[in-house]
């Protein structure tokens, strides 16, 4: 027995030796409003200079996905999709309540896959959507106790839309994300020696809550955004010829005490008072800088522990956010601003000089990419019905972009958003190609078939990004776009399998 024990120890030791760790960083509701994303291709020209030195530094040694798209622009559906590597029509997660293992299948998640491969898998903060939607953080994904910040509820329940907190208050009632960063540092210290000796690599997932509402951040962050640097969007109106079904009223924002007191209303072409829009934008930018500073703290510790050169670091925000563009707020739409989100992947020895790609990519691509980067067995492509398949992917590994960032991987990328109209379930399917965004809103069957009925449409949208990067004009009914509309419609209905090159 002893000999077998020794042999298996040596095998494990050799097996793990030199394997790369993973630090998996997540932000909530963070659109790609980061210094590293600014450029000719970023849709809004009206923005302050962002103060995000830490994420910019990480981007500078990463594969920076400048055009990565989430599969559904709201928390649990997006996270579940990324974490299982499958799309909402496979996970069957379209809301913040259902749990994928109940309604989708017993799918292997990213942290679970690393755990199965001998990693210490530790999670903290918001990785899965908490509570029922993940059966409390999907216990099977981790092999160490899960951590939530003790003060989370206090600050989450804050009744105002934003709060700049002073140091005295922060000392009395620490901000959750600060507690999460401190916990991440302790965890890294604990797993460092086994990782460095080659005994056991780690997968450490750190999920920050900001810049999600309420925008709570240290008041020192405001210094980076003097009031005269903050501007109104130049398109505070719904797109011309937008179908109603495309719209979302973000009542979660107007129900905040401060906005309610001022009787701020939400609706198509109901624009917030200027000062409210400016204040919310300034607070959102500040909350991004706060998150950036905490990412910096965790990254510094990785350096201090001598782990940087052997740890893959991924960073993503779960979807975009509308900051008054189109008069629209929050996420929960199929617009560019809601579906486009930040993603970057640092792989030591491979991306150190920084690689920027403009290729279209999707959040379902992260799972196969991390598996390949860490040299785990590659994931097979999911069959059409993968209900009974534990491990598979509906995205592709992004590693070819490291060798050549202009490798075309996909002709189009796909997102979706459900609505209810005429007492009927509707699913908005949207697709981004290099030049266009095209969306159809068919009737949707729901369970058990989960199928669109393309013959019953509640709306069609076509935005021409060559001339209209802000998506201000829906061209779906323009006769001059009839041909392109027809071919985009075919491409959308053919779906993601046909769009992979
Ligand atoms: C789900 O799959 C995992 C392996 O990934 C297995 O350990 C577990 O028992 C399965 N659960 C159910 C309910 O089948
Ligand atoms: C800090 O903020 C609290 C709560 O708003 C306030 O009561 C307190 O006076 C502030 N302290 C300082 C030093 O500004
Ligand atoms: C919203 O305003 C824009 C710009 O004024 C206008 O073109 C559009 O038709 C309006 N939409 C609705 C639904 O009123
Ligand atoms: C919400 O949006 C719809 C359009 O989808 C609009 O008709 C309605 O008046 C809005 N409701 C509120 C409460 O603003
Ligand atoms: C990583 O850095 C440590 C010291 O910080 C060094 O001992 C080790 O050789 C480096 N490993 C690689 C793979 O560069
Ligand atoms: C997928 O397969 C499962 C069982 O393997 C079956 O119960 C389910 O009905 C299938 N779904 C569809 C849409 O065919
Ligand atoms: C939804 O209901 C409205 C009003 O009753 C009707 O005009 C419209 O055609 C219906 N839409 C669909 C796709 O059935």
Coordinates of C-alpha atoms and ligand atoms in Angstrom, one line a residue:
X1 CA 0.0 0.0 0.0
X2 CA 2.8 2.4 1.0
X3 CA 4.6 1.8 -2.3
X4 CA 1.4 2.4 -4.3
X5 CA 0.9 5.6 -2.2
X6 CA 4.4 6.7 -3.0
X7 CA 4.1 6.0 -6.7
X8 CA 0.7 7.8 -7.0
X9 CA 2.3 10.7 -5.1
X10 CA 5.2 10.8 -7.6
X11 CA 2.8 10.5 -10.5
X12 CA 0.6 13.4 -9.2
X13 CA 3.8 15.4 -8.6
X14 CA 5.1 14.9 -12.0
X15 CA 1.7 15.4 -13.6
X16 CA 1.2 18.7 -11.9
X17 CA 4.8 20.0 -12.1
X18 CA 5.1 23.1 -14.1
X19 CA 1.4 23.3 -14.8
X20 CA 0.0 26.8 -15.0
X21 CA -2.3 28.2 -12.4
X22 CA -5.3 30.3 -13.2
X23 CA -6.5 33.5 -11.7
X24 CA -10.0 34.1 -12.9
X25 CA -11.1 37.7 -12.4
X26 CA -14.7 38.9 -13.0
X27 CA -16.4 42.3 -12.9
X28 CA -20.2 42.9 -12.8
X29 CA -21.9 45.1 -15.4
X30 CA -18.6 46.5 -16.7
X31 CA -18.8 47.7 -20.3
X32 CA -15.5 48.0 -22.1
X33 CA -15.1 51.6 -20.8
X34 CA -11.4 51.1 -20.0
X35 CA -8.3 52.9 -21.3
X36 CA -7.1 49.9 -23.1
X37 CA -10.4 49.7 -25.2
X38 CA -10.3 53.3 -26.5
X39 CA -9.6 53.7 -30.1
X40 CA -11.3 54.5 -33.4
X41 CA -13.5 51.4 -33.1
X42 CA -15.1 52.3 -29.7
X43 CA -18.6 53.5 -30.5
X44 CA -18.9 56.5 -28.2
X45 CA -16.7 59.5 -28.8
X46 CA -18.0 61.2 -25.7
X47 CA -16.2 59.9 -22.7
X48 CA -13.6 61.1 -20.2
X49 CA -10.1 59.7 -20.1
X50 CA -10.6 56.6 -18.0
X51 CA -8.4 56.0 -15.0
X52 CA -7.9 52.2 -15.2
X53 CA -4.1 51.7 -14.9
X54 CA -4.3 48.2 -13.6
X55 CA -6.6 46.7 -16.2
X56 CA -4.6 48.6 -18.9
X57 CA -1.4 47.0 -17.6
X58 CA -3.0 43.6 -17.6
X59 CA -4.3 44.2 -21.1
X60 CA -0.7 45.2 -22.1
X61 CA 0.5 41.7 -21.4
X62 CA -2.6 39.9 -22.5
X63 CA -4.6 38.8 -25.5
X64 CA -7.0 41.7 -25.5
X65 CA -10.3 40.8 -27.2
X66 CA -11.5 44.1 -28.5
X67 CA -14.7 42.7 -29.9
X68 CA -15.9 40.0 -27.5
X69 CA -19.7 39.5 -27.1
X70 CA -21.8 38.0 -24.4
X71 CA -24.4 35.4 -25.2
X72 CA -27.2 37.2 -23.2
X73 CA -26.9 40.7 -21.7
X74 CA -27.9 39.9 -18.1
X75 CA -26.0 38.3 -15.2
X76 CA -27.0 34.7 -14.7
X77 CA -27.6 33.8 -18.4
X78 CA -24.3 35.3 -19.4
X79 CA -22.3 33.8 -16.6
X80 CA -23.9 30.4 -16.9
X81 CA -23.1 30.4 -20.6
X82 CA -19.5 31.4 -20.1
X83 CA -18.9 29.0 -17.2
X84 CA -20.4 26.0 -19.0
X85 CA -19.1 27.0 -22.5
X86 CA -22.7 26.7 -23.9
X87 CA -25.2 29.1 -25.1
X88 CA -28.5 30.1 -23.4
X89 CA -30.6 27.8 -25.8
X90 CA -28.5 24.9 -24.4
X91 CA -28.2 25.9 -20.7
X92 CA -31.9 27.0 -20.8
X93 CA -30.9 29.8 -18.5
X94 CA -32.6 33.0 -19.6
X95 CA -33.5 34.5 -16.1
X96 CA -32.0 35.1 -12.7
X97 CA -33.9 32.3 -11.0
X98 CA -33.4 28.9 -12.7
X99 CA -30.3 26.7 -12.2
X100 CA -28.7 25.1 -15.2
X101 CA -28.2 21.7 -13.6
X102 CA -32.0 21.6 -13.1
X103 CA -33.2 22.8 -16.5
X104 CA -30.2 22.4 -18.8
X105 CA -28.1 19.4 -17.8
X106 CA -25.3 18.3 -15.5
X107 CA -22.8 20.4 -17.4
X108 CA -19.1 20.6 -16.3
X109 CA -18.1 24.2 -15.5
X110 CA -14.7 25.9 -15.9
X111 CA -13.8 25.7 -12.2
X112 CA -15.1 22.1 -12.0
X113 CA -13.0 21.1 -15.0
X114 CA -9.9 22.4 -13.4
X115 CA -10.8 20.7 -10.1
X116 CA -11.2 17.4 -12.0
X117 CA -7.7 18.0 -13.3
X118 CA -6.1 18.2 -9.9
X119 CA -6.4 21.9 -9.3
X120 CA -7.3 23.6 -6.0
X121 CA -10.5 25.3 -7.1
X122 CA -11.5 28.3 -4.9
X123 CA -14.2 30.9 -5.5
X124 CA -15.2 34.1 -3.9
X125 CA -17.6 37.0 -4.5
X126 CA -19.8 36.9 -7.6
X127 CA -18.8 34.2 -10.1
X128 CA -22.1 32.4 -10.6
X129 CA -25.3 34.4 -10.0
X130 CA -25.8 33.8 -6.3
X131 CA -28.7 32.0 -4.6
X132 CA -31.2 29.7 -6.3
X133 CA -29.8 30.5 -9.8
X134 CA -26.6 28.5 -8.9
X135 CA -27.8 26.4 -6.0
X136 CA -25.6 28.7 -3.9
X137 CA -22.5 29.1 -6.1
X138 CA -22.6 25.6 -7.7
X139 CA -20.9 23.7 -4.9
X140 CA -19.5 21.0 -7.2
X141 CA -17.3 23.6 -8.9
X142 CA -15.1 24.1 -5.9
X143 CA -13.0 22.1 -3.5
X144 CA -12.5 24.9 -0.9
X145 CA -15.1 26.8 1.1
X146 CA -16.8 29.6 -1.0
X147 CA -16.4 33.1 0.3
X148 CA -18.9 36.0 0.3
X149 CA -18.1 39.4 1.7
X150 CA -19.7 39.8 5.1
X151 CA -20.9 43.3 4.3
X152 CA -22.4 42.5 1.0
X153 CA -26.0 42.9 1.9
X154 CA -25.5 46.2 3.7
X155 CA -24.1 47.9 0.6
X156 CA -26.2 46.1 -2.0
X157 CA -29.4 47.2 -0.2
X158 CA -28.4 50.8 -0.3
X159 CA -31.4 52.7 -1.5
X160 CA -29.7 55.3 -3.6
X161 CA -28.4 54.8 -7.2
X162 CA -24.9 55.9 -6.2
X163 CA -22.9 56.7 -3.1
X164 CA -19.3 58.1 -2.8
X165 CA -18.2 56.7 0.5
X166 CA -15.7 58.5 2.7
X167 CA -12.8 56.9 4.5
X168 CA -14.4 57.0 8.0
X169 CA -17.5 55.1 6.7
X170 CA -15.4 52.6 4.8
X171 CA -13.4 51.8 7.9
X172 CA -16.7 51.3 9.8
X173 CA -18.4 49.4 7.1
X174 CA -15.9 48.0 4.6
X175 CA -17.0 47.8 1.0
X176 CA -17.7 44.2 -0.2
X177 CA -15.2 44.3 -3.1
X178 CA -12.4 45.5 -0.7
X179 CA -13.2 42.4 1.5
X180 CA -13.2 40.2 -1.6
X181 CA -9.8 41.6 -2.7
X182 CA -8.4 41.0 0.8
X183 CA -9.7 37.5 0.8
X184 CA -8.2 36.8 -2.6
X185 CA -4.8 37.9 -1.3
X186 CA -5.1 35.5 1.7
X187 CA -6.1 32.6 -0.6
X188 CA -3.2 33.3 -3.0
X189 CA -0.8 33.3 0.0
X190 CA -2.3 29.9 1.1
X191 CA -2.1 28.2 -2.2
X192 CA 1.2 29.7 -3.3
X193 CA 3.7 27.1 -1.9
X194 CA 1.9 24.1 -3.3
X195 CA 1.6 25.9 -6.7
X196 CA 5.3 26.8 -6.7
X197 CA 6.6 23.4 -5.6
X198 CA 4.5 21.9 -8.4
X199 CA 2.4 19.9 -5.9
X200 CA -0.9 21.4 -6.7
X201 CA -1.8 24.2 -9.1
X202 CA -4.7 26.5 -8.4
X203 CA -7.7 27.9 -10.0
X204 CA -8.7 31.0 -8.0
X205 CA -11.9 32.9 -9.1
X206 CA -12.4 36.4 -7.8
X207 CA -15.8 38.0 -8.6
X208 CA -16.1 41.7 -7.9
X209 CA -19.6 43.3 -7.5
X210 CA -18.9 46.7 -9.1
X211 CA -19.6 48.6 -11.2
X212 CA -23.1 47.1 -10.7
X213 CA -25.8 49.3 -9.2
X214 CA -25.8 50.8 -6.7
X215 CA -22.6 52.6 -7.7
X216 CA -20.9 52.6 -4.3
X217 CA -17.2 53.6 -4.4
X218 CA -14.6 55.5 -2.3
X219 CA -15.1 59.2 -2.8
X220 CA -11.4 59.5 -3.8
X221 CA -12.3 58.0 -7.1
X222 CA -14.2 61.1 -8.1
X223 CA -10.9 63.0 -8.5
X224 CA -10.3 61.1 -11.7
X225 CA -13.5 62.5 -13.3
X226 CA -13.8 66.2 -12.8
X227 CA -17.4 67.3 -13.6
X228 CA -16.3 69.1 -16.7
X229 CA -14.9 65.9 -18.2
X230 CA -18.4 64.2 -18.1
X231 CA -20.7 64.7 -21.1
X232 CA -24.2 63.7 -22.1
X233 CA -24.5 61.0 -24.8
X234 CA -25.1 62.5 -28.2
X235 CA -28.0 60.1 -28.9
X236 CA -30.4 60.3 -26.0
X237 CA -33.3 59.0 -28.2
X238 CA -34.4 55.6 -29.3
X239 CA -33.1 54.5 -32.7
X240 CA -35.2 55.7 -35.6
X241 CA -37.7 52.9 -36.5
X242 CA -36.8 50.8 -33.5
X243 CA -39.5 48.2 -32.8
X244 CA -40.9 48.5 -29.2
X245 CA -39.9 45.0 -28.4
X246 CA -36.2 46.0 -28.5
X247 CA -36.7 48.3 -25.6
X248 CA -36.1 47.7 -21.9
X249 CA -37.4 49.9 -19.1
X250 CA -34.8 49.6 -16.4
X251 CA -37.1 50.1 -13.5
X252 CA -34.4 48.8 -11.2
X253 CA -32.8 52.1 -11.7
X254 CA -35.8 54.4 -11.5
X255 CA -37.0 52.7 -8.3
X256 CA -33.9 53.8 -6.5
X257 CA -34.8 56.3 -3.7
X258 CA -32.9 59.3 -5.1
X259 CA -34.4 59.0 -8.6
X260 CA -37.8 58.2 -7.2
X261 CA -37.8 61.3 -5.1
X262 CA -37.0 63.4 -8.2
X263 CA -39.8 61.6 -10.1
X264 CA -37.4 60.4 -12.8
X265 CA -39.3 58.4 -15.4
X266 CA -38.2 55.6 -17.8
X267 CA -39.6 54.9 -21.3
X268 CA -39.0 55.2 -25.0
X269 CA -37.7 58.7 -25.7
X270 CA -38.3 59.7 -22.1
X271 CA -34.9 61.2 -21.4
X272 CA -33.5 61.6 -17.9
X273 CA -32.8 65.2 -16.7
X274 CA -29.3 66.2 -17.8
X275 CA -27.8 66.5 -14.3
X276 CA -29.0 63.0 -13.3
X277 CA -27.5 61.5 -16.5
X278 CA -24.2 63.3 -15.8
X279 CA -24.1 62.2 -12.2
X280 CA -24.9 58.6 -13.0
X281 CA -22.2 58.5 -15.7
X282 CA -19.6 60.0 -13.4
X283 CA -20.5 57.5 -10.7
X284 CA -20.3 54.6 -13.1
X285 CA -16.8 55.7 -14.3
X286 CA -15.7 56.0 -10.6
X287 CA -17.0 52.5 -9.8
X288 CA -15.0 51.2 -12.7
X289 CA -11.8 52.9 -11.4
X290 CA -12.6 51.4 -7.9
X291 CA -12.8 47.9 -9.4
X292 CA -9.6 48.6 -11.3
X293 CA -7.7 49.5 -8.1
X294 CA -8.8 46.2 -6.5
X295 CA -7.7 44.2 -9.6
X296 CA -4.4 45.9 -9.1
X297 CA -4.1 44.8 -5.5
X298 CA -4.7 41.2 -6.3
X299 CA -2.3 41.4 -9.3
X300 CA 0.4 42.9 -7.1
X301 CA 0.1 40.0 -4.6
X302 CA 0.5 37.5 -7.5
X303 CA 3.7 39.3 -8.3
X304 CA 4.9 39.5 -4.7
X305 CA 4.4 35.8 -4.3
X306 CA 6.5 35.1 -7.5
X307 CA 3.5 33.5 -9.2
X308 CA 3.0 35.9 -12.1
X309 CA 5.2 34.0 -14.6
X310 CA 3.3 30.8 -14.0
X311 CA -0.3 32.0 -13.7
X312 CA -2.8 32.5 -16.5
X313 CA -5.0 35.5 -15.7
X314 CA -8.3 36.0 -17.4
X315 CA -10.5 39.1 -16.8
X316 CA -14.1 39.7 -18.1
X317 CA -17.2 41.7 -17.3
X318 CA -20.4 39.8 -17.6
X319 CA -22.0 42.1 -20.2
X320 CA -22.2 45.8 -21.3
X321 CA -24.2 48.6 -19.9
X322 CA -26.1 51.5 -21.4
X323 CA -25.4 54.9 -19.8
X324 CA -28.2 56.9 -21.3
X325 CA -27.3 56.3 -24.9
X326 CA -30.6 55.9 -26.8
X327 CA -32.1 57.2 -23.5
X328 CA -31.6 53.5 -22.4
X329 CA -30.1 52.4 -19.1
X330 CA -28.7 49.2 -17.7
X331 CA -28.4 46.0 -19.8
X332 CA -31.2 43.6 -20.8
X333 CA -31.2 44.6 -24.5
X334 CA -29.7 43.3 -27.7
X335 CA -27.9 46.6 -28.5
X336 CA -24.1 46.8 -29.1
X337 CA -23.6 48.6 -25.8
X338 CA -25.3 45.8 -23.8
X339 CA -23.7 42.8 -25.6
X340 CA -20.2 44.1 -26.0
X341 CA -18.1 43.4 -22.9
X342 CA -14.4 43.4 -21.9
X343 CA -12.3 40.3 -22.0
X344 CA -8.6 39.7 -21.8
X345 CA -6.4 36.7 -21.2
X346 CA -2.8 36.8 -20.0
X347 CA -0.8 33.6 -20.7
X348 CA 2.8 33.9 -19.4
X349 CA 5.3 33.2 -22.0
X350 CA 2.8 33.6 -24.8
X351 CA 1.1 37.0 -24.5
X352 CA 3.6 39.0 -22.5
X353 CA 4.2 41.7 -25.1
X354 CA 0.4 42.3 -25.5
X355 CA -1.7 41.1 -28.4
X356 CA -4.7 43.1 -29.6
X357 CA -7.3 41.5 -31.8
X358 CA -10.3 43.0 -33.5
X359 CA -11.6 39.6 -34.5
X360 CA -15.2 38.8 -33.5
X361 CA -15.2 36.5 -30.5
X362 CA -17.7 35.3 -27.9
X363 CA -17.8 34.6 -24.2
X364 CA -18.4 30.9 -24.8
X365 CA -14.9 30.8 -26.2
X366 CA -13.2 31.3 -22.9
X367 CA -13.7 27.8 -21.6
X368 CA -11.9 26.0 -24.5
X369 CA -9.3 28.8 -24.5
X370 CA -8.4 28.3 -20.8
X371 CA -8.4 24.5 -21.2
X372 CA -5.9 24.8 -24.1
X373 CA -3.8 27.5 -22.4
X374 CA -3.4 25.2 -19.3
X375 CA -2.8 22.2 -21.5
X376 CA -5.8 20.3 -20.2
X377 CA -7.6 17.9 -22.6
X378 CA -9.4 19.9 -25.3
X379 CA -13.2 20.0 -25.1
X380 CA -15.1 18.3 -27.9
X381 CA -17.7 20.4 -29.8
X382 CA -21.2 19.9 -28.4
X383 CA -23.6 17.8 -30.5
X384 CA -26.8 19.5 -31.4
X385 CA -28.6 18.1 -28.4
X386 CA -26.0 18.0 -25.5
X387 CA -28.4 17.6 -22.6
X388 CA -26.7 14.4 -21.6
X389 CA -23.1 15.4 -22.4
X390 CA -21.2 16.5 -19.4
X391 CA -18.2 18.2 -21.0
X392 CA -18.3 20.0 -24.4
X393 CA -18.1 23.4 -25.9
X394 CA -20.2 25.7 -28.1
X395 CA -17.3 28.1 -28.6
X396 CA -13.8 27.7 -30.0
X397 CA -10.4 28.2 -28.5
X398 CA -9.0 31.6 -29.1
X399 CA -5.3 30.4 -29.0
X400 CA -4.9 30.9 -32.8
X401 CA -5.2 34.7 -32.2
X402 CA -2.0 34.6 -30.2
X403 CA 0.0 33.4 -33.2
X404 CA -1.9 35.8 -35.5
X405 CA -4.4 38.3 -34.1
X406 CA -6.0 38.7 -37.5
X407 CA -6.9 35.1 -37.9
X408 CA -10.6 35.2 -38.7
X409 CA -12.4 32.7 -36.4
X410 CA -16.1 33.6 -36.9
X411 CA -18.2 35.4 -39.5
X412 CA -20.7 36.4 -36.9
X413 CA -21.2 36.3 -33.2
X414 CA -24.6 35.7 -31.5
X415 CA -26.5 37.0 -28.5
X416 CA -30.2 36.7 -27.5
X417 CA -32.7 38.3 -25.2
X418 CA -36.1 37.1 -24.2
X419 CA -39.2 39.3 -23.9
X420 CA -42.9 38.8 -23.4
X421 CA -45.3 40.4 -25.8
X422 CA -49.0 39.9 -26.5
X423 CA -48.9 37.3 -23.6
X424 CA -46.4 35.4 -25.8
X425 CA -42.8 34.5 -25.2
X426 CA -40.5 36.2 -27.7
X427 CA -36.8 35.7 -28.2
X428 CA -34.7 38.4 -29.7
X429 CA -31.9 36.8 -31.6
X430 CA -29.1 39.2 -32.6
X431 CA -26.0 38.7 -34.6
X432 CA -22.9 41.0 -35.0
X433 CA -21.0 40.7 -38.2
X434 CA -18.0 42.8 -39.1
X435 CA -20.2 45.5 -40.6
X436 CA -23.7 45.0 -39.3
X437 CA -25.9 44.2 -36.3
X438 CA -29.0 42.2 -37.3
X439 CA -31.8 41.2 -34.9
X440 CA -35.1 39.3 -35.3
X441 CA -37.7 38.9 -32.5
X442 CA -39.6 35.7 -33.2
X443 CA -42.1 34.0 -31.1
X444 CA -40.4 31.4 -28.8
X445 CA -41.7 28.1 -27.8
X446 CA -40.0 27.8 -24.4
X447 CA -39.7 24.3 -22.8
X448 CA -39.4 21.6 -23.9
X449 CA -38.4 22.4 -27.5
X450 CA -36.8 25.9 -26.9
X451 CA -37.4 26.9 -30.5
X452 CA -38.1 30.1 -32.3
X453 CA -41.0 30.3 -34.8
X454 CA -39.4 32.5 -37.5
X455 CA -42.8 32.9 -39.1
X456 CA -44.1 35.1 -36.3
X457 CA -41.9 38.1 -35.8
X458 CA -42.4 40.9 -33.3
X459 CA -39.6 43.1 -34.7
X460 CA -36.6 43.3 -37.0
X461 CA -33.5 45.5 -36.6
X462 CA -30.6 46.2 -38.9
X463 CA -27.9 48.6 -37.9
X464 CA -25.1 49.5 -40.3
X465 CA -22.0 49.9 -38.3
X466 CA -20.0 51.3 -41.2
X467 CA -22.1 54.5 -41.2
X468 CA -23.9 54.2 -37.8
X469 CA -21.7 52.8 -35.1
X470 CA -24.1 54.1 -32.4
X471 CA -27.0 52.1 -33.9
X472 CA -29.2 55.2 -34.2
X473 CA -31.1 54.1 -37.4
X474 CA -32.9 50.8 -37.9
X475 CA -32.5 50.1 -41.6
X476 CA -34.6 46.9 -41.6
X477 CA -37.3 48.4 -43.6
X478 CA -35.1 50.5 -45.9
X479 CA -35.4 49.3 -49.5
X480 CA -31.8 50.1 -50.1
X481 CA -30.9 47.4 -47.5
X482 CA -33.3 44.7 -48.8
X483 CA -30.6 42.5 -50.2
X484 CA -28.3 42.7 -47.3
X485 CA -31.2 42.2 -44.9
X486 CA -32.2 39.0 -46.6
X487 CA -28.7 37.5 -46.4
X488 CA -28.3 38.6 -42.8
X489 CA -31.6 37.0 -42.0
X490 CA -30.5 33.7 -43.5
X491 CA -27.2 33.9 -41.6
X492 CA -28.9 34.6 -38.3
X493 CA -31.4 31.7 -38.7
X494 CA -28.6 29.4 -39.7
X495 CA -27.0 30.2 -36.3
X496 CA -23.6 30.0 -34.7
X497 CA -22.5 26.6 -36.0
X498 CA -22.5 27.9 -39.6
X499 CA -20.7 31.1 -38.6
X500 CA -17.6 29.4 -37.3
X501 CA -14.8 29.5 -39.8
Ligands
LIG1 C1 -22.8 15.5 -12.4 O1 -21.6 15.3 -13.0 C2 -20.6 15.1 -12.1 C3 -19.3 15.0 -12.9 O2 -19.0 16.1 -13.6 C4 -20.8 14.0 -11.2 O3 -19.8 13.9 -10.3 C5 -22.1 14.1 -10.5 O4 -22.4 13.0 -9.8 C6 -23.2 14.4 -11.5 N1 -24.5 14.7 -10.8 C7 -25.6 14.1 -11.2 C8 -26.8 14.5 -10.4 O5 -25.7 13.3 -12.1
LIG2 C1 -18.4 60.5 6.2 O1 -19.7 60.1 5.7 C2 -20.7 59.9 6.8 C3 -21.9 59.4 6.1 O2 -22.3 60.1 5.0 C4 -20.9 61.3 7.4 O3 -21.9 61.1 8.4 C5 -19.6 61.8 8.0 O4 -19.7 63.1 8.5 C6 -18.5 61.8 7.0 N1 -17.2 62.0 7.6 C7 -16.3 62.9 7.2 C8 -15.0 62.9 7.9 O5 -16.5 63.6 6.2
LIG3 C1 -37.6 58.6 -30.6 O1 -36.9 59.8 -31.1 C2 -36.3 59.7 -32.3 C3 -35.5 60.9 -32.6 O2 -36.3 62.1 -32.4 C4 -37.4 59.5 -33.4 O3 -36.8 59.3 -34.6 C5 -38.1 58.2 -33.0 O4 -39.2 57.9 -33.9 C6 -38.7 58.2 -31.6 N1 -39.2 56.9 -31.3 C7 -40.4 56.8 -30.8 C8 -40.8 55.4 -30.6 O5 -41.1 57.7 -30.5
LIG4 C1 -41.8 50.6 -20.9 O1 -41.5 50.4 -22.3 C2 -42.6 50.2 -23.1 C3 -42.1 49.9 -24.5 O2 -41.6 48.6 -24.5 C4 -43.5 51.4 -23.1 O3 -44.6 51.2 -23.9 C5 -44.0 51.6 -21.6 O4 -44.8 52.7 -21.5 C6 -42.9 51.7 -20.7 N1 -43.3 51.6 -19.3 C7 -42.9 52.4 -18.3 C8 -43.5 52.1 -17.0 O5 -42.2 53.3 -18.5
LIG5 C1 9.5 32.6 -12.4 O1 10.1 33.6 -11.5 C2 10.8 33.0 -10.5 C3 11.3 34.0 -9.6 O2 10.4 35.1 -9.5 C4 11.9 32.2 -11.1 O3 12.6 31.5 -10.0 C5 11.4 31.2 -12.1 O4 12.4 30.5 -12.7 C6 10.5 31.8 -13.1 N1 9.9 30.8 -13.9 C7 9.8 30.9 -15.2 C8 9.1 29.8 -15.9 O5 10.2 31.9 -15.8
LIG6 C1 -32.4 16.3 -26.0 O1 -32.2 15.1 -25.5 C2 -32.8 14.8 -24.2 C3 -32.4 13.4 -23.7 O2 -31.2 13.0 -24.2 C4 -34.3 14.8 -24.5 O3 -35.0 14.5 -23.3 C5 -34.7 16.1 -25.0 O4 -36.1 16.1 -25.4 C6 -33.9 16.5 -26.3 N1 -34.2 17.8 -26.6 C7 -34.7 18.2 -27.8 C8 -35.0 19.6 -28.1 O5 -34.8 17.4 -28.7
LIG7 C1 -49.4 41.9 -30.9 O1 -50.6 42.6 -30.6 C2 -50.8 43.9 -31.3 C3 -52.0 44.6 -30.7 O2 -53.0 43.7 -30.4 C4 -51.0 43.5 -32.8 O3 -51.1 44.7 -33.5 C5 -49.7 42.8 -33.3 O4 -49.9 42.4 -34.6 C6 -49.4 41.6 -32.4 N1 -48.1 41.1 -32.9 C7 -47.9 39.8 -33.3 C8 -46.6 39.5 -33.8 O5 -48.8 39.0 -33.2

